[in-house]
Amino acid sequence: MPTTHEKTLSLEDLASKVEALRLEGKRIILCHGTFDLLHIGHIRHLQNAREKGDVLITTVTGDSYVNKGPGRPVFPEHLRSENLAALACVDFVAINQAPTAVNIIPMIKPNVYIKGQEYKVSSDDLTGNIAREKEAVEKYGGEIIFTEDITFSSSSLLNENFGVFSRETNEFLKKFRSQYKDAEIISKLKDLNKLKVLVVGDAIIDEYHYVTVLGQSGKGTHQSVKYEAEERFAGGALAVANHIAGFSDNVTLISGIGKEDGGESFIRSKLDKKVTPHFHYFSDAPTIVKRRFVDEDLDKLFEVYIYNEQPHIEKLDQEICSWLNDNTSDFDVVFAPDFGNGFISTGMIEILAEKAKFLAVNTQVNSGNRGFHSITRYPRADFISLNGPELRMATHSRYDPLDDLAEKIAQKMRTNYFAVTLGSKGAILLNRKDKTVHEIPVLSTKVLDRIGAGDSFLSLAGLCLGGGLPADMSLFVGSAVAALDVQIVCNREPVTPVALYKYITTLLK
């Protein structure tokens, strides 16, 4: 019998091996999946598959393509493939560096492609991948068969027994599962696409200049670094609009950019196609750039602001206020991600507060506005999202409980929902409609980059609340999006609906 090492092949070697077997008249069976925790359900599935032919090929999704959320896969690709190769019913194993089997099928041309019964109803497949795989299999003369046997959830077993989450998070998820099912939440999220959304805020270009730290200079006390590469991202209100556009088919963006600094073409190239931008041009200010120097661990070493914090916007302000006055009430949900860089004026705020049907606001405190920028700029908001330090600065309170401070601001601003994000400690949401405070622990298991996580939380929690979803569900969705976002470098890409739906399913297994 071949050893596990002899059974494990590259995709190229596997294709050659299968071609030789086919010439011998062998019937080829293909199974594909993550197989993160090999259990009895998998084994019976593979045994049943082996009975359909002469040779069973099993391919494993590579680590970087496992789309089940933070902390997954628990077991790396080489261990997952080794486990499969140890089974007598499996003839050959290969690792596939792709999210589906679509690229493998033309190479293998299986007589039969086997999937579990949970994939039988194509409408239940969040990704649409099964339909694409079926089409590819049939194109090469094969058929797809769904096995029917005992099933288990790898996600459920891993969540409960392998310490993927903390005890606090596991207890929260157990309670939340008793109230909501993943299909219910996903259905409600899909219904949000009907909402007409307006985003008003600062356009920011985030830059990461990747460097290697060399150490202290030989001619001073400063640090020296070696330049490696750089990357640009669409941040600020641009990122918020992109997050929302994944879930709403109608997003309008109002923002200000530099007239002649070359940033507009880059910004437009990064905006989701469902975002309709209305850019207004600063006559005496560039598009805001935040240039961060970042080491190989993504630790930020130094940051440079390229902006004019007091642009002359009198004419621009009149144009925007006129437009807002005429159009704000046409939108179902209005977002004001206010980064305090001089774009959003007092006049704009007054119109948004008066005209918006549902107004979601964040006033970010950063190095450029610390001590001069607060949520109290706004006379009213329906949903406010701040982090702990931003709330304490707005209330000038260092030690009082955060839910008491949120109630103080919410009462003054006639706010129904007030979220306070707490980093590694999760988040709370004050629901003044039913006088409750919802708490959620952190849903991430590791953090790559925190930049942009607050924007993603504001975007999805605000969209859910504006769309009428329950407060605790909205908090859960916002927290799940933030957990996915901290796995993304800066604002390289928005969190996609499929990624969110799959992670919700993983959490609630």
PDB file of C-alpha atoms in Angstrom, residues 105-106 133-142:
ATOM      1  CA  ILE A 105     -11.722  19.804 -12.882  1.00  0.00           C
ATOM      2  CA  PRO A 106     -10.255  20.482 -16.379  1.00  0.00           C
ATOM      3  CA  GLU A 133     -18.197  23.268 -10.349  1.00  0.00           C
ATOM      4  CA  LYS A 134     -21.192  21.300 -11.660  1.00  0.00           C
ATOM      5  CA  GLU A 135     -20.985  23.139 -14.968  1.00  0.00           C
ATOM      6  CA  ALA A 136     -17.260  22.374 -15.261  1.00  0.00           C
ATOM      7  CA  VAL A 137     -17.734  18.673 -14.402  1.00  0.00           C
ATOM      8  CA  GLU A 138     -20.494  18.226 -16.966  1.00  0.00           C
ATOM      9  CA  LYS A 139     -18.477  20.089 -19.605  1.00  0.00           C
ATOM     10  CA  TYR A 140     -15.920  17.255 -19.468  1.00  0.00           C
ATOM     11  CA  GLY A 141     -18.500  14.477 -19.494  1.00  0.00           C
ATOM     12  CA  GLY A 142     -18.728  13.848 -15.774  1.00  0.00           C
TER      13      GLY A 142
END
